[in-house]
Short mmCIF file of C-alpha atoms and ligand atoms in Angstrom, two decimals:
data_model
loop_
_atom_site.label_atom_id
_atom_site.label_comp_id
_atom_site.label_asym_id
_atom_site.label_seq_id
_atom_site.Cartn_x
_atom_site.Cartn_y
_atom_site.Cartn_z
CA MET T 1 67.10 42.10 27.62
CA LEU T 2 67.21 38.30 27.34
CA LEU T 3 69.78 36.62 29.50
CA LEU T 4 70.65 32.89 30.04
CA ALA T 5 70.65 31.23 33.27
CA PRO T 6 73.44 28.97 34.28
CA THR T 7 71.38 25.89 33.56
CA GLN T 8 70.64 27.28 30.00
CA THR T 9 74.05 28.00 29.08
CA THR T 10 75.47 24.87 30.30
CA ALA T 11 72.67 22.63 28.40
CA LEU T 12 73.59 25.05 25.34
CA PHE T 13 77.19 24.09 25.99
CA ASN T 14 76.70 20.30 26.39
CA TYR T 15 74.51 20.20 23.35
CA LEU T 16 77.41 21.82 21.18
CA THR T 17 80.07 19.67 22.63
CA ALA T 18 77.79 16.36 22.29
CA LEU T 19 77.08 17.54 18.58
CA PHE T 20 80.84 17.78 18.01
CA ASP T 21 81.28 14.23 19.33
CA VAL T 22 78.74 12.70 17.55
CA LEU T 23 79.62 14.46 14.14
CA PHE T 24 83.51 14.00 14.33
CA ARG T 25 84.78 12.07 17.23
CA ARG T 26 84.51 8.74 15.83
CA ARG T 27 86.31 9.68 12.65
CA PHE T 28 88.86 11.52 14.69
CA ASP T 29 89.67 8.43 16.41
CA GLU T 30 89.86 5.97 13.52
CA LYS T 31 92.06 8.79 11.83
CA TRP T 32 94.57 8.95 14.38
CA GLN T 33 95.09 5.14 14.10
CA SER T 34 95.26 5.69 10.55
CA ASN T 35 98.62 5.55 9.04
CA SER T 36 98.51 6.91 5.45
CA SER T 37 96.01 9.34 3.74
CA SER T 38 97.14 11.93 1.17
CA ALA T 39 97.80 15.57 2.08
CA GLY T 40 94.74 16.67 -0.53
CA LEU T 41 92.33 14.31 1.28
CA GLY T 42 93.42 15.47 4.77
CA GLN T 43 92.84 19.14 4.02
CA GLN T 44 89.33 18.08 2.75
CA GLN T 45 88.70 16.48 5.84
CA LYS T 46 89.78 19.34 8.00
CA LEU T 47 87.72 21.76 6.23
CA GLU T 48 84.83 19.67 6.11
CA ALA T 49 84.94 18.93 9.81
CA LEU T 50 85.27 22.95 10.40
CA SER T 51 82.28 23.35 7.96
CA LYS T 52 79.93 21.06 9.57
CA TYR T 53 80.53 22.35 12.99
CA LEU T 54 80.18 26.14 11.78
CA ARG T 55 76.86 24.94 10.07
CA ALA T 56 75.65 23.28 13.39
CA TYR T 57 77.05 26.40 15.50
CA THR T 58 75.04 28.96 13.73
CA LYS T 59 72.02 26.93 13.54
CA ILE T 60 71.92 26.85 17.34
CA PHE T 61 72.95 30.57 17.82
CA LYS T 62 70.45 31.89 15.11
CA LYS T 63 67.48 29.54 15.77
CA ASN T 64 67.56 28.99 19.60
CA PRO T 65 65.71 31.75 21.00
CA ARG T 66 68.05 31.99 24.04
CA ALA T 67 71.30 31.71 22.07
CA ARG T 68 70.17 34.36 19.71
CA PHE T 69 71.26 36.81 22.45
CA PHE T 70 74.71 36.64 21.22
CA ASN T 71 76.31 38.08 18.23
CA ILE T 72 78.35 35.52 16.62
CA THR T 73 81.74 36.00 14.73
CA TYR T 74 83.83 33.58 12.74
CA VAL T 75 87.73 34.43 12.93
CA ASP T 76 90.01 32.95 10.29
CA ALA T 77 93.34 34.10 11.35
CA PHE T 78 95.36 32.12 8.80
CA ALA T 79 93.10 33.03 6.09
CA GLY T 80 95.00 32.52 2.87
CA THR T 81 93.27 33.29 -0.42
CA GLY T 82 89.93 31.71 -0.12
CA ARG T 83 91.43 29.08 -2.78
CA LEU T 84 93.62 25.73 -2.06
CA ARG T 85 96.73 25.48 -3.90
CA GLY T 86 96.59 22.44 -6.54
CA ARG T 87 97.19 21.69 -10.12
CA GLU T 88 94.90 23.59 -12.62
CA LEU T 89 92.68 21.40 -15.06
CA GLY T 90 93.84 21.24 -18.65
CA PRO T 91 92.02 21.92 -21.72
CA LEU T 92 90.58 18.38 -21.51
CA ALA T 93 88.05 19.77 -18.57
CA LYS T 94 85.64 21.11 -21.16
CA TYR T 95 84.82 17.72 -22.47
CA PHE T 96 83.77 16.48 -19.01
CA PRO T 97 80.74 18.06 -17.59
CA GLY T 98 80.60 19.12 -14.04
CA TRP T 99 84.48 18.33 -13.93
CA ALA T 100 85.53 21.83 -13.59
CA GLU T 101 82.78 22.65 -11.05
CA SER T 102 83.63 19.58 -8.78
CA ALA T 103 87.38 20.81 -8.78
CA GLU T 104 86.30 24.35 -8.07
CA GLU T 105 84.43 22.81 -5.04
CA TYR T 106 87.49 20.86 -3.76
CA ARG T 107 89.85 24.06 -3.84
CA LYS T 108 87.61 26.01 -2.08
CA GLY T 109 89.49 27.38 1.05
CA SER T 110 88.09 28.02 4.53
CA VAL T 111 87.21 31.62 4.01
CA PRO T 112 84.53 30.74 1.16
CA ARG T 113 83.44 27.85 2.84
CA ALA T 114 82.61 29.82 6.10
CA LEU T 115 80.97 32.74 4.06
CA GLU T 116 78.51 30.21 2.54
CA ILE T 117 77.34 28.96 5.84
CA GLU T 118 73.60 29.30 6.50
CA PRO T 119 72.33 31.04 8.58
CA PRO T 120 75.45 33.39 8.45
CA PHE T 121 77.61 34.43 10.92
CA ASP T 122 77.01 38.22 12.19
CA LYS T 123 80.70 39.01 11.64
CA TYR T 124 83.55 37.65 9.46
CA ILE T 125 87.32 38.29 10.60
CA PHE T 126 89.99 37.35 8.10
CA ILE T 127 93.47 37.73 9.09
CA GLU T 128 96.42 37.39 6.67
CA LYS T 129 99.98 38.52 6.90
CA ASP T 130 100.73 38.47 3.24
CA SER T 131 99.23 41.65 1.66
CA GLU T 132 98.85 40.11 -1.97
CA LYS T 133 96.63 37.42 -0.35
CA CYS T 134 94.78 40.08 1.30
CA GLU T 135 93.73 41.55 -2.08
CA GLU T 136 92.56 38.50 -3.25
CA LEU T 137 90.37 38.22 0.08
CA LYS T 138 88.96 41.53 -0.61
CA THR T 139 87.95 40.61 -4.23
CA LEU T 140 86.19 37.26 -2.64
CA ALA T 141 84.64 39.45 0.21
CA ALA T 142 82.94 41.62 -2.44
CA ARG T 143 81.15 38.63 -3.73
CA PHE T 144 79.13 38.70 -0.42
CA PRO T 145 77.98 42.25 -0.22
CA SER T 146 75.36 41.82 2.54
CA LYS T 147 77.94 40.16 5.14
CA SER T 148 79.90 42.19 7.48
CA ILE T 149 83.59 41.26 6.75
CA LYS T 150 86.61 42.56 8.23
CA ILE T 151 89.98 41.82 6.35
CA ILE T 152 93.07 42.33 8.62
CA ASN T 153 96.64 42.39 7.14
CA GLU T 154 98.86 41.72 9.93
CA ASP T 155 100.58 38.81 11.76
CA ALA T 156 97.93 36.51 13.59
CA ASN T 157 99.42 36.56 16.96
CA SER T 158 99.29 40.23 17.32
CA ALA T 159 95.85 40.64 15.63
CA LEU T 160 94.11 38.08 17.69
CA LEU T 161 95.66 39.49 20.88
CA LYS T 162 94.12 42.92 20.28
CA TRP T 163 90.81 41.27 19.08
CA CYS T 164 90.65 39.27 22.50
CA LYS T 165 90.94 42.55 24.29
CA GLN T 166 88.05 44.40 22.68
CA LEU T 167 85.79 41.17 22.45
CA ASP T 168 82.64 41.95 24.67
CA ARG T 169 82.26 38.44 26.32
CA ASN T 170 78.80 39.38 27.72
CA HIS T 171 77.20 39.83 24.04
CA GLU T 172 79.45 37.90 21.70
CA ARG T 173 80.64 34.64 20.78
CA ALA T 174 83.03 33.37 18.23
CA VAL T 175 84.54 30.44 16.64
CA VAL T 176 88.25 30.97 15.73
CA PHE T 177 90.10 28.87 13.32
CA LEU T 178 93.98 28.67 13.49
CA ASP T 179 95.47 27.04 10.23
CA PRO T 180 99.10 27.78 10.20
CA PHE T 181 101.61 26.13 7.61
CA GLY T 182 104.27 25.67 10.74
CA ALA T 183 104.84 26.40 14.20
CA SER T 184 103.57 30.04 14.10
CA VAL T 185 100.94 30.21 16.82
CA GLU T 186 102.11 31.42 20.00
CA TRP T 187 100.62 30.08 23.18
CA ASN T 188 100.04 33.22 24.70
CA VAL T 189 97.41 33.73 21.96
CA ILE T 190 95.69 30.39 22.71
CA ALA T 191 95.62 31.22 26.49
CA ALA T 192 94.23 34.71 25.60
CA LEU T 193 91.53 33.21 23.37
CA GLY T 194 90.81 30.52 26.09
CA ARG T 195 90.57 33.05 28.57
CA THR T 196 87.76 35.02 26.84
CA ARG T 197 85.36 32.18 28.05
CA ALA T 198 83.65 33.05 24.73
CA VAL T 199 85.66 31.37 22.10
CA ASP T 200 85.38 27.89 20.40
CA LEU T 201 88.77 27.19 18.81
CA TRP T 202 89.97 24.90 16.03
CA ILE T 203 93.46 24.82 15.84
CA LEU T 204 95.92 22.79 13.50
CA PHE T 205 98.80 21.72 15.55
CA PRO T 206 102.07 21.40 13.20
CA PHE T 207 103.21 18.10 14.60
CA PHE T 208 105.82 17.54 11.66
CA ALA T 209 107.60 20.92 12.17
CA VAL T 210 107.36 20.31 16.31
CA ASN T 211 108.59 16.64 15.98
CA ARG T 212 111.48 17.86 13.67
CA MET T 213 112.64 20.40 16.28
CA LEU T 214 112.64 17.66 19.06
CA ILE T 215 115.94 16.05 17.81
CA ARG T 216 116.89 12.51 19.04
CA ASN T 217 120.08 12.24 21.17
CA ARG T 218 120.47 15.79 22.60
CA LYS T 219 118.25 18.48 23.64
CA PRO T 220 117.08 21.11 20.76
CA PRO T 221 119.52 24.11 20.19
CA GLU T 222 118.23 27.19 22.20
CA ALA T 223 116.44 28.77 19.22
CA TRP T 224 114.09 25.61 18.82
CA ALA T 225 113.83 25.25 22.52
CA THR T 226 112.27 28.77 22.63
CA ARG T 227 110.11 28.03 19.72
CA LEU T 228 108.96 25.21 21.13
CA THR T 229 108.31 26.96 24.57
CA LYS T 230 106.07 29.36 22.46
CA VAL T 231 104.26 26.56 21.19
CA PHE T 232 103.46 24.62 24.21
CA GLY T 233 103.35 27.75 26.59
CA THR T 234 105.79 25.96 29.08
CA ARG T 235 109.26 24.59 29.14
CA ASP T 236 108.17 21.50 30.75
CA TRP T 237 108.23 19.67 27.25
CA GLU T 238 111.77 19.09 27.99
CA SER T 239 111.46 16.96 30.92
CA GLU T 240 108.14 15.34 29.39
CA PHE T 241 109.86 14.35 26.04
CA TYR T 242 113.40 13.74 26.86
CA SER T 243 115.10 11.49 29.53
CA SER T 244 118.57 11.54 30.74
CA THR T 245 121.03 9.10 32.50
CA GLU T 246 124.28 9.64 33.99
CA TRP T 247 127.13 7.49 34.88
CA GLU T 248 130.56 7.46 35.88
CA SER T 249 133.05 7.45 33.23
CA LEU T 250 135.93 4.66 33.67
CA LEU T 251 138.41 7.21 32.10
CA ASP T 252 137.56 10.22 34.13
CA PRO T 253 135.67 9.60 37.16
CA LYS T 254 135.29 13.52 37.65
CA ARG T 255 133.31 13.86 34.41
CA PRO T 256 130.31 11.58 34.27
CA ILE T 257 128.82 10.41 31.06
CA LYS T 258 125.42 11.84 30.40
CA LEU T 259 123.19 10.46 27.97
CA ILE T 260 120.06 12.35 26.74
CA SER T 261 117.25 10.51 24.70
CA LYS T 262 114.01 11.45 23.25
CA THR T 263 111.03 9.54 24.82
CA ALA T 264 108.27 11.44 23.03
CA ASP T 265 106.28 9.69 20.42
CA PRO T 266 103.10 11.32 18.67
CA TYR T 267 100.84 10.29 21.42
CA THR T 268 103.04 11.73 24.05
CA ILE T 269 103.49 15.08 22.27
CA SER T 270 99.70 14.90 21.32
CA ASP T 271 98.62 14.23 25.08
CA PHE T 272 100.96 17.04 26.41
CA PHE T 273 99.24 19.88 23.99
CA ILE T 274 95.90 18.40 25.11
CA LYS T 275 96.90 18.57 28.78
CA GLN T 276 98.11 22.45 27.99
CA LEU T 277 94.76 23.09 26.02
CA ARG T 278 92.65 21.91 28.90
CA LYS T 279 94.31 24.51 31.32
CA GLU T 280 92.40 27.24 29.29
CA PHE T 281 89.27 25.42 27.54
CA VAL T 282 86.94 23.28 29.22
CA LYS T 283 86.74 20.50 26.51
CA VAL T 284 89.23 19.66 24.21
CA SER T 285 88.91 16.71 21.44
CA GLU T 286 91.11 14.04 20.56
CA PRO T 287 92.63 15.06 17.38
CA LEU T 288 92.01 14.27 13.62
CA ALA T 289 95.56 13.11 12.44
CA LEU T 290 96.53 14.79 8.75
CA HIS T 291 98.86 12.68 6.99
CA ASN T 292 100.82 13.16 3.69
CA SER T 293 100.89 10.54 0.94
CA THR T 294 103.63 8.58 2.22
CA GLY T 295 101.95 8.19 5.69
CA SER T 296 104.11 10.68 7.63
CA LEU T 297 102.07 12.62 10.31
CA LEU T 298 101.86 16.27 9.26
CA PHE T 299 99.12 17.92 11.41
CA LEU T 300 97.08 17.14 14.29
CA LEU T 301 93.42 19.24 14.43
CA TYR T 302 92.23 19.98 17.65
CA PHE T 303 88.87 21.30 18.94
CA ALA T 304 88.94 23.14 22.08
CA ALA T 305 85.60 24.38 23.57
CA ALA T 306 85.03 27.86 25.43
CA ASN T 307 83.81 27.86 29.24
CA GLN T 308 80.46 29.42 29.74
CA ARG T 309 81.41 30.68 33.16
CA SER T 310 81.19 34.41 31.95
CA ALA T 311 77.67 34.05 31.03
CA GLU T 312 76.94 32.19 33.86
CA ASN T 313 78.46 34.78 35.94
CA ARG T 314 76.34 37.46 34.34
CA ALA T 315 73.16 35.52 34.82
CA GLU T 316 73.78 35.12 38.60
CA ASN T 317 74.63 38.83 38.65
CA ARG T 318 71.58 40.08 36.63
CA GLU T 319 69.44 42.50 38.49
C1 SAM H 401 97.56 26.95 5.57
S1 SAM H 401 97.44 28.70 4.81
C2 SAM H 401 95.87 28.81 5.39
C3 SAM H 401 94.86 28.35 4.24
C4 SAM H 401 93.37 28.49 4.36
N1 SAM H 401 92.88 28.26 5.90
C5 SAM H 401 92.34 27.99 3.67
O1 SAM H 401 91.77 26.71 3.85
O2 SAM H 401 92.52 28.27 2.18
C6 SAM H 401 98.26 29.55 6.00
C7 SAM H 401 98.02 30.82 5.50
O3 SAM H 401 98.37 31.88 6.78
C8 SAM H 401 99.29 32.69 6.21
N2 SAM H 401 100.27 33.05 7.25
C9 SAM H 401 101.46 32.66 7.74
N3 SAM H 401 102.05 33.27 8.72
C10 SAM H 401 101.01 34.19 9.29
C11 SAM H 401 100.92 34.88 10.34
N4 SAM H 401 101.90 34.90 11.40
N5 SAM H 401 99.73 35.55 10.50
C12 SAM H 401 98.88 35.55 9.57
N6 SAM H 401 98.94 34.93 8.37
C13 SAM H 401 100.14 34.02 8.28
C14 SAM H 401 100.17 32.42 4.99
O4 SAM H 401 100.31 33.59 4.03
C15 SAM H 401 98.82 31.49 4.48
O5 SAM H 401 98.09 32.09 3.62
#
């Protein structure tokens, strides 16, 4: 059986992360500075960045004789239907050759984009909570009869925790894409993915939803505070994002006046999330910022790379 020596796995890992930097990092930085875009364009940038990475990933794992040892899986945990929402083209479309085709291409969601990657992954897992969307995914999967596709109709958090437990980290590697609408990914799931040391993670952080919960002149109500703690994996967001000052009241010296203010800006929030990701992953990118048409920051897309420690341990312990 072919095993990777520590130096080989490190080289492979360095190659993948360097590739990520070359392909996306400069654009990430530019976008983070940018203040306006359109939601549709952001969606395309996100899917394009992911597709380019998946293409490079499968190429490395299928063509490199040493990396071929691993079985590779793509997990799309907020899979959708395979088709992005958007206005349908009207009857005029038939008068413009190629128009309908490019619109279809534009509407392609993460699932068909991943299924079309060559060389392919060994396995595809699509998780979707909505049962009707799962039916659409089944129709889509039928178009790819040669591929091993599993569709799971379940909450992404519970499905991923189960998947992490059964992952054979000595023989498997995976890319997991988390593309939620809102703040529904729980930190314990991100931590479980990181601890496999076998997963490269693409995660869309719901900046707008999180920022809205971080209200200005007082701490968030307890239900929101609990949600924020689930998103960040710690209650430390409270001291990171808020400051409080206290002074004596002239009217009643026994009841000091306490002023709470939000100090967090988008960069502080992003840096805090990156700090959390770095506790579980070896390398974390700066984000790609996705804005809406009026320039509001909606989401931040991060890439977090797996640790190769398990493979190194295995190589060290080989007979
Ligand atoms: C932003 S869409 C995903 C779009 C998809 N990545 C694409 O490119 O076509 C989010 C999807 O996650 C599903 N969803 C929402 N909450 C979920 C959960 N807790 N577990 C699994 N799926 C969920 C929604 O039904 C929706 O289809």
